[in-house]
PDB file of C-alpha atoms in Angstrom:
ATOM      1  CA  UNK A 875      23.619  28.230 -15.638  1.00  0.00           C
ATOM      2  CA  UNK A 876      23.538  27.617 -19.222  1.00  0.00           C
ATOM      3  CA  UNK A 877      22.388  24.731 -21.342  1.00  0.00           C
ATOM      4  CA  UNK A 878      24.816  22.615 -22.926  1.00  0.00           C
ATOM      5  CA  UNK A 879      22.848  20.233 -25.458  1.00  0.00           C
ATOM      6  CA  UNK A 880      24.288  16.707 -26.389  1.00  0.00           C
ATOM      7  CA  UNK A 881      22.861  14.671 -29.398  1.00  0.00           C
ATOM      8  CA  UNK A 882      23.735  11.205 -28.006  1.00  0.00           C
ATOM      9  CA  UNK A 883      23.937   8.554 -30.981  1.00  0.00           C
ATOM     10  CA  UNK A 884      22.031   5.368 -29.047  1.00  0.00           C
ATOM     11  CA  UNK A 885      21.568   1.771 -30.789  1.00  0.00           C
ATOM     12  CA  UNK A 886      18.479   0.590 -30.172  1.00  0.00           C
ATOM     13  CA  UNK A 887      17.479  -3.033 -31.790  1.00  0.00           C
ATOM     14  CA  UNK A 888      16.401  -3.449 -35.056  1.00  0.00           C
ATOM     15  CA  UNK A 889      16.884   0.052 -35.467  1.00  0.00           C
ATOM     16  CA  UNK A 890      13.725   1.020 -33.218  1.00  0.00           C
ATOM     17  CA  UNK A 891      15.523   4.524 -32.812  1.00  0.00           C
ATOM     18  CA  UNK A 892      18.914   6.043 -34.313  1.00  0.00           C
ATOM     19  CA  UNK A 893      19.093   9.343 -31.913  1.00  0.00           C
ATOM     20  CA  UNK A 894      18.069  11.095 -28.369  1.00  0.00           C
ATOM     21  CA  UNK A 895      18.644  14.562 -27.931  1.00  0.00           C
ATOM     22  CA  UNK A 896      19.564  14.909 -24.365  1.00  0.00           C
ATOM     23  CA  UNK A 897      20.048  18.680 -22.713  1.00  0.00           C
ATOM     24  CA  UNK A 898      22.769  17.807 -19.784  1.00  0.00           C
ATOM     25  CA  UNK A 899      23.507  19.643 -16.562  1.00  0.00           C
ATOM     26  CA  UNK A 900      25.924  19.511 -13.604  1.00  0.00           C
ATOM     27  CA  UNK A 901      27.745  16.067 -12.586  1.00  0.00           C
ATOM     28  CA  UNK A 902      27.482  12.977 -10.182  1.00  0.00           C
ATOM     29  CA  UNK A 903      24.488  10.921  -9.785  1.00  0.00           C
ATOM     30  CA  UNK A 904      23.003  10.785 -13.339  1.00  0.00           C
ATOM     31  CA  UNK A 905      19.166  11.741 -13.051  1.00  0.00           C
ATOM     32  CA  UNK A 906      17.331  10.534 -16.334  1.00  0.00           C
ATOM     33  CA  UNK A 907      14.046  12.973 -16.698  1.00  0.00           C
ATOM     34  CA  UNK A 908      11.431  11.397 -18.997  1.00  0.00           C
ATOM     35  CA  UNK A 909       8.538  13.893 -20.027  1.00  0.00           C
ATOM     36  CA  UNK A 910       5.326  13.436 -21.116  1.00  0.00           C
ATOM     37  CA  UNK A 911       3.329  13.107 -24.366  1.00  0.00           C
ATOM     38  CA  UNK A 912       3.071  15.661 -27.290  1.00  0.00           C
ATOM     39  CA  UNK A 913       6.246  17.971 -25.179  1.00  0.00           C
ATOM     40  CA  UNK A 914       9.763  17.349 -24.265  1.00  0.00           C
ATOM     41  CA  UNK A 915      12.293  17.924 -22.408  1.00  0.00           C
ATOM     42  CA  UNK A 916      11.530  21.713 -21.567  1.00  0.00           C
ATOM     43  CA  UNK A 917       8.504  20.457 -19.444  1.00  0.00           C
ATOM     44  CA  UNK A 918      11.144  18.792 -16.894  1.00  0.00           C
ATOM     45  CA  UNK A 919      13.424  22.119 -16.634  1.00  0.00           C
ATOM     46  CA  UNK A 920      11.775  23.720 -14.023  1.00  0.00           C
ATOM     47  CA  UNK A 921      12.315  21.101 -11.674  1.00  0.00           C
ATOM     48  CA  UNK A 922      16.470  21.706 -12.483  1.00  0.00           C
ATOM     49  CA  UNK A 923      16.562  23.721  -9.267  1.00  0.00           C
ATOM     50  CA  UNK A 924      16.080  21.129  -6.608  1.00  0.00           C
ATOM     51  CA  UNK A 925      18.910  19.008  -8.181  1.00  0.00           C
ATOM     52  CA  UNK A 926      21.352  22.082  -8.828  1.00  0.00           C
ATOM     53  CA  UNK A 927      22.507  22.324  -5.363  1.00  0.00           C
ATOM     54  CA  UNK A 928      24.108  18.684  -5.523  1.00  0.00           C
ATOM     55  CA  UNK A 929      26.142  16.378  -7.293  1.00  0.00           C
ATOM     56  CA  UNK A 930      23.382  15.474  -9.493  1.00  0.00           C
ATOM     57  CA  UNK A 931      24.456  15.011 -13.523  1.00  0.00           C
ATOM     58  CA  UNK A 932      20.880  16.128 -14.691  1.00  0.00           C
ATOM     59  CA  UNK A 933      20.292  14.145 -18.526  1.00  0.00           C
ATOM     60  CA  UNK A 934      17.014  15.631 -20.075  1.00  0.00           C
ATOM     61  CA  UNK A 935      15.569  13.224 -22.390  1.00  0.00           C
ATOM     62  CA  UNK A 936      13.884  14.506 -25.747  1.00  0.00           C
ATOM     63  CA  UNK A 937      12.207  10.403 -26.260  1.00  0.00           C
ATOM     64  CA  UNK A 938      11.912   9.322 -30.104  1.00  0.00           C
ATOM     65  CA  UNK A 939       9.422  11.126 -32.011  1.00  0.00           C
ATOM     66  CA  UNK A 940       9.748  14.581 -29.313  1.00  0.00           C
ATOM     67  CA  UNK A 941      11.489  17.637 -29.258  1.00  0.00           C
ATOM     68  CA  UNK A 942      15.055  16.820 -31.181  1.00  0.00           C
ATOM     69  CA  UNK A 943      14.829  13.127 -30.925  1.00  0.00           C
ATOM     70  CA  UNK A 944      13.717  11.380 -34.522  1.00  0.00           C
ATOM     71  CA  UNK A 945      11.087   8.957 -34.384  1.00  0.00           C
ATOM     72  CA  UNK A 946      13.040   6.236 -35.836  1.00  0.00           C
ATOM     73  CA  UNK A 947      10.990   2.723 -36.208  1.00  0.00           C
ATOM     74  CA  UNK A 948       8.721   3.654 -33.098  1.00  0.00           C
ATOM     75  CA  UNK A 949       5.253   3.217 -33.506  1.00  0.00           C
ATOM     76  CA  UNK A 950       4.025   2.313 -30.491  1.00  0.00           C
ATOM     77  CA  UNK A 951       4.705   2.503 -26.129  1.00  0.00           C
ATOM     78  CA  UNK A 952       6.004  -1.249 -26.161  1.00  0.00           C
ATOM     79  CA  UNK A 953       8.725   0.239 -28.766  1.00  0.00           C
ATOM     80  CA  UNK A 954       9.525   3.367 -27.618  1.00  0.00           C
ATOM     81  CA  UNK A 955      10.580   1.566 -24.167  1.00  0.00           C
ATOM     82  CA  UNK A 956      12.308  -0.166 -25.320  1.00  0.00           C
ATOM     83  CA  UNK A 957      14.425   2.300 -27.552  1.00  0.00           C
ATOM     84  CA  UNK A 958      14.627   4.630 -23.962  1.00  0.00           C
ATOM     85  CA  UNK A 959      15.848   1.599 -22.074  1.00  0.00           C
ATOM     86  CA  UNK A 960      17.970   0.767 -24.881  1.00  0.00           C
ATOM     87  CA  UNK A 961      19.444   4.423 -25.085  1.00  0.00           C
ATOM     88  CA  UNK A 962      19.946   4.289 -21.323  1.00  0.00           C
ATOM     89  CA  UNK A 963      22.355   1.250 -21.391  1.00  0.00           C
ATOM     90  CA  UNK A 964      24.301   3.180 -24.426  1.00  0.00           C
ATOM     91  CA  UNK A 965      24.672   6.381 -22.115  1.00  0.00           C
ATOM     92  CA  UNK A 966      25.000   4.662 -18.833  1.00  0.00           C
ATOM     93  CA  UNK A 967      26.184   1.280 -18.818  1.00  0.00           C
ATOM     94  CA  UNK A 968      26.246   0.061 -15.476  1.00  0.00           C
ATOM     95  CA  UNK A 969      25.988   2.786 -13.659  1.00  0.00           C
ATOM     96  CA  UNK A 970      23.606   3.824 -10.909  1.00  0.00           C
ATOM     97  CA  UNK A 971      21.204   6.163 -12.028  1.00  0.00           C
ATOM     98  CA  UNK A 972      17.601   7.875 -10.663  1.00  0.00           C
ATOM     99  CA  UNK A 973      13.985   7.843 -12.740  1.00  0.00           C
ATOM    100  CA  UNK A 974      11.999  11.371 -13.204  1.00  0.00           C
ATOM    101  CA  UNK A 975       9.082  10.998 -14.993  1.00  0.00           C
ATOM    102  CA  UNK A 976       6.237  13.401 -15.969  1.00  0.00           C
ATOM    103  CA  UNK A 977       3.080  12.270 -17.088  1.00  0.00           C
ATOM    104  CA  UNK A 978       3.312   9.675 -19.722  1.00  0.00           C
ATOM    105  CA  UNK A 979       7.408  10.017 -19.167  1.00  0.00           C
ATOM    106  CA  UNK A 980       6.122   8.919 -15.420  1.00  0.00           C
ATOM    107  CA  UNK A 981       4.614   5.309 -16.977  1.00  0.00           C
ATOM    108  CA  UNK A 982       7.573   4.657 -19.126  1.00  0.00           C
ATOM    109  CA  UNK A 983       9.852   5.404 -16.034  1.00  0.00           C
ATOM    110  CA  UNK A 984       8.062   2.531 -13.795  1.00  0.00           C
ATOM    111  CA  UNK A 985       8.413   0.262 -16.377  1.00  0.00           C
ATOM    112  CA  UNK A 986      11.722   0.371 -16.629  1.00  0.00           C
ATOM    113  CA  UNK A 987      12.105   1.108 -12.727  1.00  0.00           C
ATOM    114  CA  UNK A 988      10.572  -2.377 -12.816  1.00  0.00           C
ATOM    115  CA  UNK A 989      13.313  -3.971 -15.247  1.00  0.00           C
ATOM    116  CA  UNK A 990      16.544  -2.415 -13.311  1.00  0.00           C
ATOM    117  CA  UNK A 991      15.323  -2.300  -9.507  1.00  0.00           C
ATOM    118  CA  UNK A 992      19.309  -2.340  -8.595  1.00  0.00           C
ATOM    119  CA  UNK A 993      20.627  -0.131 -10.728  1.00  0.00           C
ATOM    120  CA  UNK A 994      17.646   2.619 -10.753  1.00  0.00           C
ATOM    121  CA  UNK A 995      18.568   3.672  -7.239  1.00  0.00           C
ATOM    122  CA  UNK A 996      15.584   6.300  -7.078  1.00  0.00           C
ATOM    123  CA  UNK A 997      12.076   6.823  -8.453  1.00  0.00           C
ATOM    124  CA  UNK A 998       9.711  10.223  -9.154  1.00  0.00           C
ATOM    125  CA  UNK A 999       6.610  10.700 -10.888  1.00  0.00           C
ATOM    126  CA  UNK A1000       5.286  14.193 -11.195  1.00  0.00           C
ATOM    127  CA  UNK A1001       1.740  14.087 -12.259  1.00  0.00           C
ATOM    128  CA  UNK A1002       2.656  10.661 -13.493  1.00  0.00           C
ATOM    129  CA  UNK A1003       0.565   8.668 -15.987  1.00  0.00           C
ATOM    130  CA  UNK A1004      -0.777   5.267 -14.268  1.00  0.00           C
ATOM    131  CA  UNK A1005      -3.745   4.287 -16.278  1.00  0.00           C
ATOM    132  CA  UNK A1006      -3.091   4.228 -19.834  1.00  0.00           C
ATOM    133  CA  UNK A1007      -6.888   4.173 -21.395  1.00  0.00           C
ATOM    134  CA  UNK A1008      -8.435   7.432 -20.700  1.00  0.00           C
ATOM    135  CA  UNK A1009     -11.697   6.199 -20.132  1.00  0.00           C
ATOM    136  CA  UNK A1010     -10.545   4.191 -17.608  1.00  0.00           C
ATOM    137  CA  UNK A1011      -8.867   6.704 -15.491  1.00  0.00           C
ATOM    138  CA  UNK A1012     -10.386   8.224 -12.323  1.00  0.00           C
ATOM    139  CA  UNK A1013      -9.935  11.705 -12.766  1.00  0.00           C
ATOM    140  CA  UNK A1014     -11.941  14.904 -11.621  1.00  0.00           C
ATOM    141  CA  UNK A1015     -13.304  17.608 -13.311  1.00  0.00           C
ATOM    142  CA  UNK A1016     -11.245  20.578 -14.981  1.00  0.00           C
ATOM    143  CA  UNK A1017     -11.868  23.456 -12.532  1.00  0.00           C
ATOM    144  CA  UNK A1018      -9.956  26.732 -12.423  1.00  0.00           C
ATOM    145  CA  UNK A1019      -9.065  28.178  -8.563  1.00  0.00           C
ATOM    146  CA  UNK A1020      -7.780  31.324  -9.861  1.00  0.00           C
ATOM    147  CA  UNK A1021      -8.718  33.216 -13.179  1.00  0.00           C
ATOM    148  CA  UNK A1022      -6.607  35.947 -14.716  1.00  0.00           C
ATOM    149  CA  UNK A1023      -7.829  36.663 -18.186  1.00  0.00           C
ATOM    150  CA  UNK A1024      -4.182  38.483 -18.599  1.00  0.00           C
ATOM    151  CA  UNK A1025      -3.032  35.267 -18.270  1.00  0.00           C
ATOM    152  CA  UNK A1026      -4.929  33.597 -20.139  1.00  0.00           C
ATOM    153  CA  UNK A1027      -4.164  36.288 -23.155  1.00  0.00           C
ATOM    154  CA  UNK A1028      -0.202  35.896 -22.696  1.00  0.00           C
ATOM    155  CA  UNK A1029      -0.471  32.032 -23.255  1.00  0.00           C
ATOM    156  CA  UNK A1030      -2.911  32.557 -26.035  1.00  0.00           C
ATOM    157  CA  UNK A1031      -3.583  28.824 -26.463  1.00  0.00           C
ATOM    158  CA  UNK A1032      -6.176  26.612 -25.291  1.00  0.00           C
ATOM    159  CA  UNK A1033      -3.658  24.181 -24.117  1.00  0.00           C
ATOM    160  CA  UNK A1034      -2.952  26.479 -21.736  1.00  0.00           C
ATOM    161  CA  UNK A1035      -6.583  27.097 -20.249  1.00  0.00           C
ATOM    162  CA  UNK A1036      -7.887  23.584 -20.682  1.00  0.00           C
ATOM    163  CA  UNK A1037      -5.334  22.220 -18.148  1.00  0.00           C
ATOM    164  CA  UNK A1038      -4.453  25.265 -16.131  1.00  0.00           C
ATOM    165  CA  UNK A1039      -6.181  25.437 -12.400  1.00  0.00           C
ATOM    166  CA  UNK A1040      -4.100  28.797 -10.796  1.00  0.00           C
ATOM    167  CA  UNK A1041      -4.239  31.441 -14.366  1.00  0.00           C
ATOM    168  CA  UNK A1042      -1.641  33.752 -13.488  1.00  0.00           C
ATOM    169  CA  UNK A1043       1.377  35.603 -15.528  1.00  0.00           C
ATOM    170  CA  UNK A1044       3.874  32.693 -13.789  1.00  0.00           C
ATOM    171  CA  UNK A1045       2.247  30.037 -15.045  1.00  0.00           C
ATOM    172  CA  UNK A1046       1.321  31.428 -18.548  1.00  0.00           C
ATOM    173  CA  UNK A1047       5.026  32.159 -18.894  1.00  0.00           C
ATOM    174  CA  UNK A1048       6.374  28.784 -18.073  1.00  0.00           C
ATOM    175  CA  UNK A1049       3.731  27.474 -20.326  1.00  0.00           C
ATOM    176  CA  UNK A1050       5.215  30.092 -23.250  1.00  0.00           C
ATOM    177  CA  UNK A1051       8.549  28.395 -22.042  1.00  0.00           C
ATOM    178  CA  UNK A1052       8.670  25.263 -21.295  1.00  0.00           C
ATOM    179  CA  UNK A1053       5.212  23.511 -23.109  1.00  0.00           C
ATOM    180  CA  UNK A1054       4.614  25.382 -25.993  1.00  0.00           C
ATOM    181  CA  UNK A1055       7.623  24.521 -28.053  1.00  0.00           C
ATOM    182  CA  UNK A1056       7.453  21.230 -27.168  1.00  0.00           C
ATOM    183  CA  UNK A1057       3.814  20.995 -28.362  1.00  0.00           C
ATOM    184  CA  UNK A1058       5.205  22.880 -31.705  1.00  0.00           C
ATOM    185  CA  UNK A1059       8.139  20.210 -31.900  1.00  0.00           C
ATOM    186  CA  UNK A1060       6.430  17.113 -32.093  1.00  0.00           C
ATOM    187  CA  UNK A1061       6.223  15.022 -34.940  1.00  0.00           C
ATOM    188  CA  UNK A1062       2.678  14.651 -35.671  1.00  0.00           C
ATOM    189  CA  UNK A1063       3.216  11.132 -37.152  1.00  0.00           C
ATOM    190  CA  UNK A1064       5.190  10.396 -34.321  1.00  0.00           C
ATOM    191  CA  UNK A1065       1.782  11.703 -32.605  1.00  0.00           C
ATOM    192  CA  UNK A1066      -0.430   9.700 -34.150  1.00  0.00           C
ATOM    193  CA  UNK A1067       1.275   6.268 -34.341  1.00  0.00           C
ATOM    194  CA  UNK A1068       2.153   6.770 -30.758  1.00  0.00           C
ATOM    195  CA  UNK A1069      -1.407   7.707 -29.672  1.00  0.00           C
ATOM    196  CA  UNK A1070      -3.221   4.616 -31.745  1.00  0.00           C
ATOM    197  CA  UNK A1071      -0.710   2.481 -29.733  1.00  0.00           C
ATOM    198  CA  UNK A1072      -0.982   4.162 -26.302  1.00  0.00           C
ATOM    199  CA  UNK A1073      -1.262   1.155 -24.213  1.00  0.00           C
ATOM    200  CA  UNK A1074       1.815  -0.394 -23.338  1.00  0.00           C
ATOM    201  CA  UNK A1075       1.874  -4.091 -23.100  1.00  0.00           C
ATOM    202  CA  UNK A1076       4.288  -4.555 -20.439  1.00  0.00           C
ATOM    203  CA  UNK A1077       4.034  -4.652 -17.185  1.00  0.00           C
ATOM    204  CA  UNK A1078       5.344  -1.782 -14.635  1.00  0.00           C
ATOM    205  CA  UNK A1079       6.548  -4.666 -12.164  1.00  0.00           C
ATOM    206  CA  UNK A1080       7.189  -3.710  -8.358  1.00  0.00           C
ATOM    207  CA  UNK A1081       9.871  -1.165  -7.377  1.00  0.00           C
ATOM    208  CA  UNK A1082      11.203  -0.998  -3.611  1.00  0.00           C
ATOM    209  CA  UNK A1083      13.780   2.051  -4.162  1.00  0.00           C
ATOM    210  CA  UNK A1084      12.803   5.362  -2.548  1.00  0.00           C
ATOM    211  CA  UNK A1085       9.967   6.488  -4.769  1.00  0.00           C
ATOM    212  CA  UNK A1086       8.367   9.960  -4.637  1.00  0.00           C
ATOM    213  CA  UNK A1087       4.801  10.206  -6.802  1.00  0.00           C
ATOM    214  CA  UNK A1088       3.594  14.111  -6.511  1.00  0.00           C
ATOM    215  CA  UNK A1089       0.068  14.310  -7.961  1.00  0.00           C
ATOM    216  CA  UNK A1090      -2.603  16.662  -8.032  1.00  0.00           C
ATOM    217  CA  UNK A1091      -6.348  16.826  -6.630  1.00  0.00           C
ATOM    218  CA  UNK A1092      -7.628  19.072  -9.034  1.00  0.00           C
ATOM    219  CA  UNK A1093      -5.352  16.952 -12.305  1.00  0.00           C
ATOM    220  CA  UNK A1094      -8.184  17.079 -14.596  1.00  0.00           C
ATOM    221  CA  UNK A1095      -5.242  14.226 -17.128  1.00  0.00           C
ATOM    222  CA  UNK A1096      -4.355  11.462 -15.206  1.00  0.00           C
ATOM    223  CA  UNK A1097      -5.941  12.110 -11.488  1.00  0.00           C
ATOM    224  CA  UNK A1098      -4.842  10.659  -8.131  1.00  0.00           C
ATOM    225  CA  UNK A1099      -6.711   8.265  -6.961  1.00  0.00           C
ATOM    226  CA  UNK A1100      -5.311   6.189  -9.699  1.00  0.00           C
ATOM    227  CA  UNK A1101      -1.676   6.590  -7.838  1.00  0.00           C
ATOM    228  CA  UNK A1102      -3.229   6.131  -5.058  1.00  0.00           C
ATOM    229  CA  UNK A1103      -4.154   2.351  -5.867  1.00  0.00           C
ATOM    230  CA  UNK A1104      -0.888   1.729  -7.375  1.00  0.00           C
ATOM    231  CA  UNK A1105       1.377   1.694  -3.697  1.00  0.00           C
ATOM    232  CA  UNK A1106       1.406  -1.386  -2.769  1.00  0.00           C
ATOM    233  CA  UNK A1107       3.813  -2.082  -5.615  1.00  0.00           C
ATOM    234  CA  UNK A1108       6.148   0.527  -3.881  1.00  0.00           C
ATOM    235  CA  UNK A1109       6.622   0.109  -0.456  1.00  0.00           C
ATOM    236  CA  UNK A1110       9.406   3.063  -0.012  1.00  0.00           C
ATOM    237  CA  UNK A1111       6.978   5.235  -1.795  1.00  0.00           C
ATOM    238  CA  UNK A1112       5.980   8.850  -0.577  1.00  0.00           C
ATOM    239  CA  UNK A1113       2.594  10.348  -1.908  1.00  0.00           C
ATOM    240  CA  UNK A1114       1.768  13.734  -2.054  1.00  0.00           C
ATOM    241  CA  UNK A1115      -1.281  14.724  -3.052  1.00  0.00           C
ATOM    242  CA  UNK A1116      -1.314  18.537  -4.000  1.00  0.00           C
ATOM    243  CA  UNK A1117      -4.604  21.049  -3.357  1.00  0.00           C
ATOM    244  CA  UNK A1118      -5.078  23.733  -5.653  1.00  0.00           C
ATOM    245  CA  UNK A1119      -2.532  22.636  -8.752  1.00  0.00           C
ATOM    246  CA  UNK A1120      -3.660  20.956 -11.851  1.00  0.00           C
ATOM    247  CA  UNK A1121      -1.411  18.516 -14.399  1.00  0.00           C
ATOM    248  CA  UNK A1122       1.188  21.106 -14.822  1.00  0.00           C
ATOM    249  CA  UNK A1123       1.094  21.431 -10.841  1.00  0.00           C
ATOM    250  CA  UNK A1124       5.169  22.008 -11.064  1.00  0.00           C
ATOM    251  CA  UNK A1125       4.375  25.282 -12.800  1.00  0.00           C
ATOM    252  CA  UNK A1126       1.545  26.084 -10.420  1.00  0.00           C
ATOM    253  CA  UNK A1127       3.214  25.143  -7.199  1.00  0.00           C
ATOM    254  CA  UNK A1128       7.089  25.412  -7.837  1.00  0.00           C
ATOM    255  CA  UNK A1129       8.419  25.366  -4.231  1.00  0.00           C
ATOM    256  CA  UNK A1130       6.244  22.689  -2.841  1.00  0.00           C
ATOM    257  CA  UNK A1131       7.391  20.000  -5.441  1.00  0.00           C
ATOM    258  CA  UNK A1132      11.036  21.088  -5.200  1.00  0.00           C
ATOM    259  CA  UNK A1133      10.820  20.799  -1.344  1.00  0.00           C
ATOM    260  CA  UNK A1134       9.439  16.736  -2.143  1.00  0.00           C
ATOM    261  CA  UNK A1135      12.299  16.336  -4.418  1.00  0.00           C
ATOM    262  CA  UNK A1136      14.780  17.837  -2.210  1.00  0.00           C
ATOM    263  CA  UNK A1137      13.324  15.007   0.825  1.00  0.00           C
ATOM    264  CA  UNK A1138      12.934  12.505  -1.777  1.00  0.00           C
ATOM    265  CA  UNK A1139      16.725  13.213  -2.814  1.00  0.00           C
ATOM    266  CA  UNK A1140      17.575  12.505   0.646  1.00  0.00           C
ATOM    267  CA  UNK A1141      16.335   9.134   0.911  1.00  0.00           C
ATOM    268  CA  UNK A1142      17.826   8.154  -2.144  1.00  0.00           C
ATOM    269  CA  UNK A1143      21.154   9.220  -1.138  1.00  0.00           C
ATOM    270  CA  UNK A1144      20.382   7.951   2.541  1.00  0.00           C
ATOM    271  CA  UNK A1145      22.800   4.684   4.115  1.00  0.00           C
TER     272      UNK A1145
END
């Protein structure tokens, strides 16, 4: 199926952002997908097929200062939630919609999980950000299950090796296709103001919609354990802690994390 890209005008307050670029698929249920920091939207497309098989209208966000999406006034997390919740009234009005988040995508979708608990009907995080200051966060060691230096010379990047724990020509590929360019399309002020203001301010809240959080015990980024002590804020969560992937675990282990979305899916949708 072929992408069909949208640059939605949204009007954020006090002009925090002028445009998102959002890549749209399919139609029903919107799904908002919020990726993580330094990439865009590309990192969320291989998790299209376990909503392509339903009446899902997939919206993959590029947030301000990513991918397509100008920075605008954003200089900090506080602001760029605000110009993503923002944008999301623009686009959606009223309407029901469900939360993917990836990494950092994952903290700005609890916060604003937290701000709309009846209309967000649904809530993922996959390798979600928790802990904002990174020497606070509990997280393991980088270690690599599986090496494949062929890999590792078809991604040619460190990105690539400092995060990935299966090397393989898979998951070099979908790094090639779906990290890379959003690493290359960043705005590097965007970067900067955005990393000197990391922390957000506000508070994620509690969120009692079916949740999903897929993690991984070898993420060497944001961890687990983390997650972990975060559940008593979500009491319809399911966590799934994943052996053997790392923070790109959706690359690594594909059909495991579609087969969570898929149950997750069906709690959402569930009388």
């Amino acid at each position: 199926m072929g992408l069909t890209h949208h640059d939605r005008n949204t009007s954020a307050p006090n002009g925090v952002a002028d445009d998102m670029h959002i890549v749209e698929r399919g139609t029903g249920v919107p799904v908002v997908f919020l990726h993580g920091f330094s990439v865009d939207h590309r990192i969320m497309l291989p998790l299209d097929p376990a909503f392509a098989g339903g009446a899902w209208r997939r919206l993959y966000v590029d947030m301000p200062g990513f991918g397509h999406s100008p920075r605008g006034d954003v200089s900090s997390t506080d602001e760029l939630v605000e110009a993503v919740d923002s944008g999301l009234t623009d686009l959606l009005g009223g309407e029901s919609f469900v939360l993917v988040g990836n990494s950092y995508g994952g903290m700005v979708s609890r916060i604003i999980a937290g701000r709309r608990p009846q209309q967000v009907i649904g809530l993922a995080t996959i390798f979600g950000l928790v802990v904002p200051d990174l020497a606070a966060r509990d997280v393991p060691a980088h270690v690599v299950r599986r090496s494949d230096p062929s890999a590792v010379a078809l991604a040619g990047a460190s990105d690539y090796t400092d995060l990935a724990v299966i090397q393989s020509p898979q998951t070099a590929q979908g790094f090639l296709d779906y990290i890379q360019p959003g690493l290359q399309a960043a705005d590097p002020e965007a970067v900067e103001m955005l990393s000197a203001a990391y922390a957000p301010t506000i508070e994620p809240g509690r969120y009692a919609g079916p949740s999903l959080f897929v993690t991984g015990r070898q993420d060497s980024v944001v961890g687990y354990r983390d997650t972990m002590a975060s559940l008593e804020n979500y009491p319809a969560a399911t966590l799934a802690v994943l052996d053997g992937v790392g923070h790109n675990g959706h690359l690594e282990a594909p059909a495991l994390v579609h087969a969570l979305l898929t149950d997750w899916l069906e709690r959402v949708l569930a009388p």
